[in-house]
mmCIF file of C-alpha atoms in Angstrom:
data_model
loop_
_atom_site.group_PDB
_atom_site.id
_atom_site.type_symbol
_atom_site.label_atom_id
_atom_site.label_comp_id
_atom_site.label_asym_id
_atom_site.label_seq_id
_atom_site.Cartn_x
_atom_site.Cartn_y
_atom_site.Cartn_z
ATOM 1 C CA UNK A 262 21.458 -38.861 -22.340
ATOM 2 C CA UNK A 263 17.731 -38.766 -22.318
ATOM 3 C CA UNK A 264 16.108 -35.706 -20.867
ATOM 4 C CA UNK A 265 13.436 -36.188 -18.273
ATOM 5 C CA UNK A 266 9.847 -35.581 -19.154
ATOM 6 C CA UNK A 267 8.926 -32.467 -17.250
ATOM 7 C CA UNK A 268 6.191 -33.175 -14.717
ATOM 8 C CA UNK A 269 3.386 -30.684 -14.207
ATOM 9 C CA UNK A 270 4.663 -27.430 -12.849
ATOM 10 C CA UNK A 271 2.404 -27.947 -9.837
ATOM 11 C CA UNK A 272 4.165 -31.191 -8.963
ATOM 12 C CA UNK A 273 7.613 -29.673 -8.908
ATOM 13 C CA UNK A 274 9.225 -29.486 -5.515
ATOM 14 C CA UNK A 275 10.515 -25.969 -4.789
ATOM 15 C CA UNK A 276 14.023 -27.454 -4.438
ATOM 16 C CA UNK A 277 14.013 -28.323 -8.125
ATOM 17 C CA UNK A 278 13.841 -24.631 -9.020
ATOM 18 C CA UNK A 279 16.707 -23.927 -6.619
ATOM 19 C CA UNK A 280 18.780 -26.697 -8.170
ATOM 20 C CA UNK A 281 18.118 -25.240 -11.603
ATOM 21 C CA UNK A 282 19.328 -21.875 -10.405
ATOM 22 C CA UNK A 283 22.510 -23.423 -9.020
ATOM 23 C CA UNK A 284 23.088 -25.125 -12.342
ATOM 24 C CA UNK A 285 22.839 -21.836 -14.116
ATOM 25 C CA UNK A 286 25.525 -20.452 -11.845
ATOM 26 C CA UNK A 287 23.538 -18.884 -8.993
ATOM 27 C CA UNK A 288 25.437 -19.819 -5.856
ATOM 28 C CA UNK A 289 22.999 -18.090 -3.536
ATOM 29 C CA UNK A 290 20.469 -20.787 -4.426
ATOM 30 C CA UNK A 291 22.901 -23.408 -3.213
ATOM 31 C CA UNK A 292 23.402 -21.498 0.003
ATOM 32 C CA UNK A 293 19.659 -21.531 0.451
ATOM 33 C CA UNK A 294 19.562 -25.314 0.028
ATOM 34 C CA UNK A 295 22.359 -25.716 2.504
ATOM 35 C CA UNK A 296 20.692 -23.521 5.101
ATOM 36 C CA UNK A 297 17.536 -25.509 4.602
ATOM 37 C CA UNK A 298 19.058 -28.925 5.213
ATOM 38 C CA UNK A 299 22.359 -28.665 7.096
ATOM 39 C CA UNK A 300 20.785 -29.308 10.505
ATOM 40 C CA UNK A 301 19.079 -32.509 9.363
ATOM 41 C CA UNK A 302 22.216 -33.737 7.637
ATOM 42 C CA UNK A 303 24.178 -33.086 10.822
ATOM 43 C CA UNK A 304 21.640 -35.026 12.878
ATOM 44 C CA UNK A 305 21.681 -38.035 10.543
ATOM 45 C CA UNK A 306 25.477 -38.038 10.364
ATOM 46 C CA UNK A 307 25.698 -37.843 14.115
ATOM 47 C CA UNK A 308 23.435 -40.836 14.539
ATOM 48 C CA UNK A 309 25.449 -42.918 12.118
ATOM 49 C CA UNK A 310 28.952 -41.868 13.153
ATOM 50 C CA UNK A 311 28.071 -41.368 16.827
ATOM 51 C CA UNK A 312 30.545 -38.533 16.808
ATOM 52 C CA UNK A 313 29.943 -34.843 16.778
ATOM 53 C CA UNK A 314 33.264 -34.017 15.122
ATOM 54 C CA UNK A 315 32.765 -36.553 12.362
ATOM 55 C CA UNK A 316 29.241 -35.271 11.808
ATOM 56 C CA UNK A 317 30.540 -31.725 11.349
ATOM 57 C CA UNK A 318 32.963 -32.955 8.695
ATOM 58 C CA UNK A 319 30.211 -34.976 7.064
ATOM 59 C CA UNK A 320 28.034 -31.865 6.707
ATOM 60 C CA UNK A 321 30.832 -30.057 4.937
ATOM 61 C CA UNK A 322 31.776 -32.980 2.695
ATOM 62 C CA UNK A 323 28.152 -33.764 1.846
ATOM 63 C CA UNK A 324 27.392 -30.284 0.559
ATOM 64 C CA UNK A 325 30.648 -30.030 -1.332
ATOM 65 C CA UNK A 326 30.010 -33.359 -2.986
ATOM 66 C CA UNK A 327 26.427 -32.367 -3.745
ATOM 67 C CA UNK A 328 27.693 -29.236 -5.444
ATOM 68 C CA UNK A 329 30.245 -31.019 -7.563
ATOM 69 C CA UNK A 330 27.847 -33.820 -8.498
ATOM 70 C CA UNK A 331 24.778 -31.726 -9.036
ATOM 71 C CA UNK A 332 24.690 -32.772 -12.676
ATOM 72 C CA UNK A 333 23.954 -36.291 -11.510
ATOM 73 C CA UNK A 334 20.832 -35.219 -9.677
ATOM 74 C CA UNK A 335 18.098 -36.272 -12.043
ATOM 75 C CA UNK A 336 15.096 -34.750 -10.431
ATOM 76 C CA UNK A 337 13.261 -38.073 -10.269
ATOM 77 C CA UNK A 338 13.875 -38.183 -6.536
ATOM 78 C CA UNK A 339 13.594 -35.396 -4.020
ATOM 79 C CA UNK A 340 16.714 -33.306 -3.692
ATOM 80 C CA UNK A 341 16.721 -33.952 0.054
ATOM 81 C CA UNK A 342 16.643 -37.744 -0.401
ATOM 82 C CA UNK A 343 19.519 -37.470 -2.850
ATOM 83 C CA UNK A 344 21.430 -35.356 -0.339
ATOM 84 C CA UNK A 345 20.781 -37.854 2.442
ATOM 85 C CA UNK A 346 22.175 -40.608 0.263
ATOM 86 C CA UNK A 347 25.431 -38.678 -0.079
ATOM 87 C CA UNK A 348 25.465 -37.991 3.663
ATOM 88 C CA UNK A 349 25.004 -41.667 4.553
ATOM 89 C CA UNK A 350 27.885 -42.638 2.279
ATOM 90 C CA UNK A 351 30.093 -39.895 3.693
ATOM 91 C CA UNK A 352 29.232 -41.016 7.232
ATOM 92 C CA UNK A 353 30.135 -44.624 6.492
ATOM 93 C CA UNK A 354 33.355 -43.431 4.910
ATOM 94 C CA UNK A 355 34.226 -41.500 8.076
ATOM 95 C CA UNK A 356 33.665 -44.610 10.149
ATOM 96 C CA UNK A 357 35.917 -46.552 7.830
ATOM 97 C CA UNK A 358 38.649 -43.941 8.191
ATOM 98 C CA UNK A 359 38.272 -43.744 11.941
ATOM 99 C CA UNK A 360 38.485 -47.461 12.421
ATOM 100 C CA UNK A 361 41.004 -47.853 9.659
ATOM 101 C CA UNK A 362 38.807 -50.709 8.710
ATOM 102 C CA UNK A 363 37.754 -51.140 5.104
ATOM 103 C CA UNK A 364 34.607 -53.151 5.702
ATOM 104 C CA UNK A 365 32.257 -50.589 7.250
ATOM 105 C CA UNK A 366 29.301 -50.607 4.915
ATOM 106 C CA UNK A 367 25.554 -50.813 4.919
ATOM 107 C CA UNK A 368 25.912 -54.559 5.158
ATOM 108 C CA UNK A 369 28.356 -54.785 8.009
ATOM 109 C CA UNK A 370 27.189 -57.206 10.678
ATOM 110 C CA UNK A 371 23.847 -57.457 8.990
ATOM 111 C CA UNK A 372 24.058 -61.248 8.954
ATOM 112 C CA UNK A 373 24.273 -61.541 12.702
ATOM 113 C CA UNK A 374 21.168 -63.013 14.198
ATOM 114 C CA UNK A 375 21.751 -61.560 17.627
ATOM 115 C CA UNK A 376 18.639 -59.825 18.821
ATOM 116 C CA UNK A 377 16.667 -60.609 15.691
ATOM 117 C CA UNK A 378 14.365 -62.814 17.664
ATOM 118 C CA UNK A 379 13.070 -61.453 20.939
ATOM 119 C CA UNK A 380 14.256 -63.371 23.966
ATOM 120 C CA UNK A 381 13.482 -61.015 26.797
ATOM 121 C CA UNK A 382 9.791 -60.995 27.577
ATOM 122 C CA UNK A 383 9.889 -59.094 30.837
ATOM 123 C CA UNK A 384 7.638 -56.082 30.715
ATOM 124 C CA UNK A 385 9.138 -52.653 31.295
ATOM 125 C CA UNK A 386 8.395 -50.124 33.978
ATOM 126 C CA UNK A 387 5.446 -47.940 32.930
ATOM 127 C CA UNK A 388 7.673 -44.899 32.324
ATOM 128 C CA UNK A 389 11.109 -46.393 31.830
ATOM 129 C CA UNK A 390 12.741 -43.092 30.953
ATOM 130 C CA UNK A 391 11.910 -41.808 34.422
ATOM 131 C CA UNK A 392 14.072 -44.477 36.037
ATOM 132 C CA UNK A 393 17.166 -42.552 35.019
ATOM 133 C CA UNK A 394 18.289 -38.968 34.985
ATOM 134 C CA UNK A 395 18.343 -37.376 31.548
ATOM 135 C CA UNK A 396 22.133 -37.599 31.269
ATOM 136 C CA UNK A 397 22.166 -41.240 32.373
ATOM 137 C CA UNK A 398 19.464 -42.110 29.883
ATOM 138 C CA UNK A 399 21.382 -40.401 27.081
ATOM 139 C CA UNK A 400 24.491 -42.359 28.058
ATOM 140 C CA UNK A 401 22.627 -45.678 28.133
ATOM 141 C CA UNK A 402 21.211 -44.997 24.703
ATOM 142 C CA UNK A 403 24.524 -43.892 23.258
ATOM 143 C CA UNK A 404 26.335 -46.977 24.530
ATOM 144 C CA UNK A 405 23.729 -49.319 23.182
ATOM 145 C CA UNK A 406 23.113 -47.608 19.879
ATOM 146 C CA UNK A 407 26.866 -47.622 19.296
ATOM 147 C CA UNK A 408 26.792 -51.410 19.451
ATOM 148 C CA UNK A 409 24.370 -51.597 16.539
ATOM 149 C CA UNK A 410 25.967 -51.939 13.130
ATOM 150 C CA UNK A 411 26.303 -48.700 11.116
ATOM 151 C CA UNK A 412 23.779 -50.054 8.622
ATOM 152 C CA UNK A 413 21.195 -50.465 11.347
ATOM 153 C CA UNK A 414 21.963 -47.045 12.783
ATOM 154 C CA UNK A 415 21.436 -45.530 9.358
ATOM 155 C CA UNK A 416 17.992 -47.106 8.963
ATOM 156 C CA UNK A 417 17.091 -46.008 12.471
ATOM 157 C CA UNK A 418 18.275 -42.456 11.915
ATOM 158 C CA UNK A 419 16.383 -42.016 8.671
ATOM 159 C CA UNK A 420 13.103 -43.659 9.659
ATOM 160 C CA UNK A 421 12.811 -42.991 13.367
ATOM 161 C CA UNK A 422 14.649 -39.730 13.807
ATOM 162 C CA UNK A 423 14.388 -37.982 10.485
ATOM 163 C CA UNK A 424 10.974 -39.413 9.731
ATOM 164 C CA UNK A 425 11.659 -40.375 6.108
ATOM 165 C CA UNK A 426 9.135 -42.796 4.634
ATOM 166 C CA UNK A 427 10.122 -46.400 3.971
ATOM 167 C CA UNK A 428 10.314 -45.566 0.254
ATOM 168 C CA UNK A 429 12.541 -42.534 0.809
ATOM 169 C CA UNK A 430 14.751 -44.478 3.205
ATOM 170 C CA UNK A 431 15.116 -47.243 0.617
ATOM 171 C CA UNK A 432 16.102 -44.713 -1.991
ATOM 172 C CA UNK A 433 18.548 -42.916 0.279
ATOM 173 C CA UNK A 434 20.236 -46.140 1.343
ATOM 174 C CA UNK A 435 20.134 -47.849 -2.029
ATOM 175 C CA UNK A 436 18.127 -50.737 -0.578
ATOM 176 C CA UNK A 437 14.887 -52.396 -1.543
ATOM 177 C CA UNK A 438 11.756 -51.623 0.474
ATOM 178 C CA UNK A 439 11.604 -55.133 2.020
ATOM 179 C CA UNK A 440 15.280 -54.800 2.998
ATOM 180 C CA UNK A 441 14.578 -51.501 4.758
ATOM 181 C CA UNK A 442 11.609 -52.994 6.575
ATOM 182 C CA UNK A 443 13.519 -56.030 7.702
ATOM 183 C CA UNK A 444 16.531 -54.007 8.841
ATOM 184 C CA UNK A 445 14.382 -51.566 10.704
ATOM 185 C CA UNK A 446 12.620 -54.386 12.511
ATOM 186 C CA UNK A 447 15.897 -56.054 13.410
ATOM 187 C CA UNK A 448 17.477 -52.787 14.493
ATOM 188 C CA UNK A 449 14.516 -51.998 16.717
ATOM 189 C CA UNK A 450 14.432 -55.500 18.180
ATOM 190 C CA UNK A 451 18.145 -55.499 18.891
ATOM 191 C CA UNK A 452 17.951 -52.176 20.655
ATOM 192 C CA UNK A 453 14.834 -53.271 22.520
ATOM 193 C CA UNK A 454 16.640 -56.346 23.762
ATOM 194 C CA UNK A 455 19.581 -54.273 24.975
ATOM 195 C CA UNK A 456 17.441 -51.641 26.646
ATOM 196 C CA UNK A 457 15.346 -54.286 28.331
ATOM 197 C CA UNK A 458 18.198 -54.860 30.776
ATOM 198 C CA UNK A 459 17.799 -51.340 32.078
ATOM 199 C CA UNK A 460 14.082 -50.848 31.881
ATOM 200 C CA UNK A 461 12.571 -54.189 32.806
ATOM 201 C CA UNK A 462 10.407 -54.572 35.851
ATOM 202 C CA UNK A 463 11.990 -56.652 38.587
ATOM 203 C CA UNK A 464 10.725 -60.204 38.023
ATOM 204 C CA UNK A 465 7.350 -60.862 39.575
ATOM 205 C CA UNK A 466 6.145 -57.268 39.302
ATOM 206 C CA UNK A 467 3.380 -56.387 36.917
ATOM 207 C CA UNK A 468 3.280 -53.130 35.005
ATOM 208 C CA UNK B 216 -1.867 -65.698 13.158
ATOM 209 C CA UNK B 217 1.042 -67.217 15.069
ATOM 210 C CA UNK B 218 3.890 -65.459 16.944
ATOM 211 C CA UNK B 219 6.247 -65.659 13.993
ATOM 212 C CA UNK B 220 3.750 -64.035 11.678
ATOM 213 C CA UNK B 221 3.000 -61.429 14.297
ATOM 214 C CA UNK B 222 6.684 -60.583 14.613
ATOM 215 C CA UNK B 223 7.005 -60.315 10.850
ATOM 216 C CA UNK B 224 4.216 -57.750 10.880
ATOM 217 C CA UNK B 225 5.459 -55.887 13.961
ATOM 218 C CA UNK B 226 6.523 -52.956 11.797
ATOM 219 C CA UNK B 227 2.994 -52.656 10.480
ATOM 220 C CA UNK B 228 1.596 -52.817 13.977
ATOM 221 C CA UNK B 229 3.812 -49.946 15.092
ATOM 222 C CA UNK B 230 2.931 -47.923 11.990
ATOM 223 C CA UNK B 231 -0.226 -45.924 12.792
ATOM 224 C CA UNK B 232 -1.229 -45.962 9.123
ATOM 225 C CA UNK B 233 -1.704 -49.704 8.923
ATOM 226 C CA UNK B 234 -5.027 -50.766 7.440
ATOM 227 C CA UNK B 235 -7.699 -51.573 10.007
ATOM 228 C CA UNK B 236 -8.218 -55.165 8.850
ATOM 229 C CA UNK B 237 -4.600 -56.103 9.420
ATOM 230 C CA UNK B 238 -4.601 -54.177 12.669
ATOM 231 C CA UNK B 239 -7.586 -56.154 13.895
ATOM 232 C CA UNK B 240 -5.795 -59.408 13.093
ATOM 233 C CA UNK B 241 -2.696 -58.247 14.945
ATOM 234 C CA UNK B 242 -4.814 -57.060 17.859
ATOM 235 C CA UNK B 243 -6.450 -60.463 18.129
ATOM 236 C CA UNK B 244 -3.093 -62.212 18.327
ATOM 237 C CA UNK B 245 -1.577 -59.712 20.784
ATOM 238 C CA UNK B 246 -4.628 -59.937 23.001
ATOM 239 C CA UNK B 247 -4.118 -63.638 23.545
ATOM 240 C CA UNK B 248 -0.301 -63.702 23.658
ATOM 241 C CA UNK B 249 1.504 -61.946 26.474
ATOM 242 C CA UNK B 250 4.969 -62.419 24.942
ATOM 243 C CA UNK B 251 3.970 -60.701 21.721
ATOM 244 C CA UNK B 252 2.200 -57.998 23.666
ATOM 245 C CA UNK B 253 5.362 -57.272 25.660
ATOM 246 C CA UNK B 254 7.498 -57.383 22.521
ATOM 247 C CA UNK B 255 5.192 -54.916 20.819
ATOM 248 C CA UNK B 256 4.915 -52.522 23.771
ATOM 249 C CA UNK B 257 8.614 -52.476 24.520
ATOM 250 C CA UNK B 258 9.580 -52.133 20.858
ATOM 251 C CA UNK B 259 7.232 -49.201 20.471
ATOM 252 C CA UNK B 260 8.727 -47.697 23.616
ATOM 253 C CA UNK B 261 12.235 -48.259 22.248
ATOM 254 C CA UNK B 262 11.338 -46.261 19.150
ATOM 255 C CA UNK B 263 9.859 -43.511 21.280
ATOM 256 C CA UNK B 264 12.883 -43.276 23.583
ATOM 257 C CA UNK B 265 15.252 -43.283 20.643
ATOM 258 C CA UNK B 266 13.257 -40.643 18.820
ATOM 259 C CA UNK B 267 13.093 -38.356 21.831
ATOM 260 C CA UNK B 268 16.784 -38.585 22.515
ATOM 261 C CA UNK B 269 18.143 -35.486 20.861
ATOM 262 C CA UNK B 270 21.840 -35.536 20.238
ATOM 263 C CA UNK B 271 23.673 -32.248 19.972
ATOM 264 C CA UNK B 272 22.228 -29.523 17.836
ATOM 265 C CA UNK B 273 24.688 -27.944 15.493
ATOM 266 C CA UNK B 274 25.527 -24.643 17.239
ATOM 267 C CA UNK B 275 24.671 -21.565 15.194
ATOM 268 C CA UNK B 276 28.217 -20.175 15.063
ATOM 269 C CA UNK B 277 29.631 -23.479 13.880
ATOM 270 C CA UNK B 278 26.806 -23.819 11.389
ATOM 271 C CA UNK B 279 27.672 -20.465 9.886
ATOM 272 C CA UNK B 280 31.350 -21.371 9.786
ATOM 273 C CA UNK B 281 30.649 -24.579 7.891
ATOM 274 C CA UNK B 282 28.279 -22.810 5.496
ATOM 275 C CA UNK B 283 30.874 -20.159 4.829
ATOM 276 C CA UNK B 284 33.634 -22.698 4.213
ATOM 277 C CA UNK B 285 31.477 -24.685 1.809
ATOM 278 C CA UNK B 286 30.311 -21.616 -0.096
ATOM 279 C CA UNK B 287 33.869 -20.394 -0.425
ATOM 280 C CA UNK B 288 34.988 -23.679 -1.954
ATOM 281 C CA UNK B 289 31.952 -23.838 -4.229
ATOM 282 C CA UNK B 290 32.672 -20.329 -5.419
ATOM 283 C CA UNK B 291 36.267 -21.279 -6.205
ATOM 284 C CA UNK B 292 35.090 -24.327 -8.121
ATOM 285 C CA UNK B 293 32.639 -22.238 -10.092
ATOM 286 C CA UNK B 294 35.364 -19.788 -11.052
ATOM 287 C CA UNK B 295 37.700 -22.620 -12.039
ATOM 288 C CA UNK B 296 34.983 -24.144 -14.218
ATOM 289 C CA UNK B 297 34.340 -20.842 -15.921
ATOM 290 C CA UNK B 298 38.035 -20.454 -16.638
ATOM 291 C CA UNK B 299 38.535 -23.831 -18.206
ATOM 292 C CA UNK B 300 35.222 -24.403 -19.938
ATOM 293 C CA UNK B 301 34.607 -20.970 -21.416
ATOM 294 C CA UNK B 302 31.295 -21.203 -23.225
ATOM 295 C CA UNK B 303 30.438 -24.882 -23.151
ATOM 296 C CA UNK B 304 26.859 -25.362 -22.117
ATOM 297 C CA UNK B 305 23.753 -24.424 -24.084
#
């Protein structure tokens, strides 16, 4: 095994020092990492699994796996991105278990063309979210996001909710940058098409 | 730029960091094409609605419970490793 060339001390992310401490047996450093990231991991897992219970399990499994596999963390990516990668895999695994369906993966349904090309060109009401009560809006979103493939939900969750960069998302999902871009576009267009039914202006009206 | 090219660059149009030259090209197309304008506006809105829709926050008591459970297991694993590996590393 080749050791990594140490970057300048200034470039080192503070997490790297924490990881080093964990490796030398300091568990409190791992607790610190967990407290730092458990909320985000929960949020991502919830977006992918669409289930609060599954997301809770994913948080637990992600950190346990991270601890046992810490030797595999090379330090050439951010610790958080590495953690997210584990969380995405754990989330997909949960979905597989829940559906008892072995094919849930990043690629599931990715070939479908539905919604990849916009068909609905009706403009939306100026403030579409005000057309519905908060709870109704949340329900509409949930129902429609659930219909997206898990792979699309993952890209959505990382880019649009967690705010990871395209590069970080690619790394966390094990995809190329063009693949992330194209999936994000298709995910957004599919959801747009679905939401258009609820938010469009009645025909003839102008925004 | 035609509609297909515009759609291919839609991600860049939504991204506020897109270079001004490309943005100007996209602007020119969107200005003259109502379908692409609607697609852009509603896609941007979709992102915004999705982003603002907070799912549940992990409640503090549950958070602590999960942290505790994980730390307990990690601690057990560490002890087990010590027992079976003795003085391996270095």
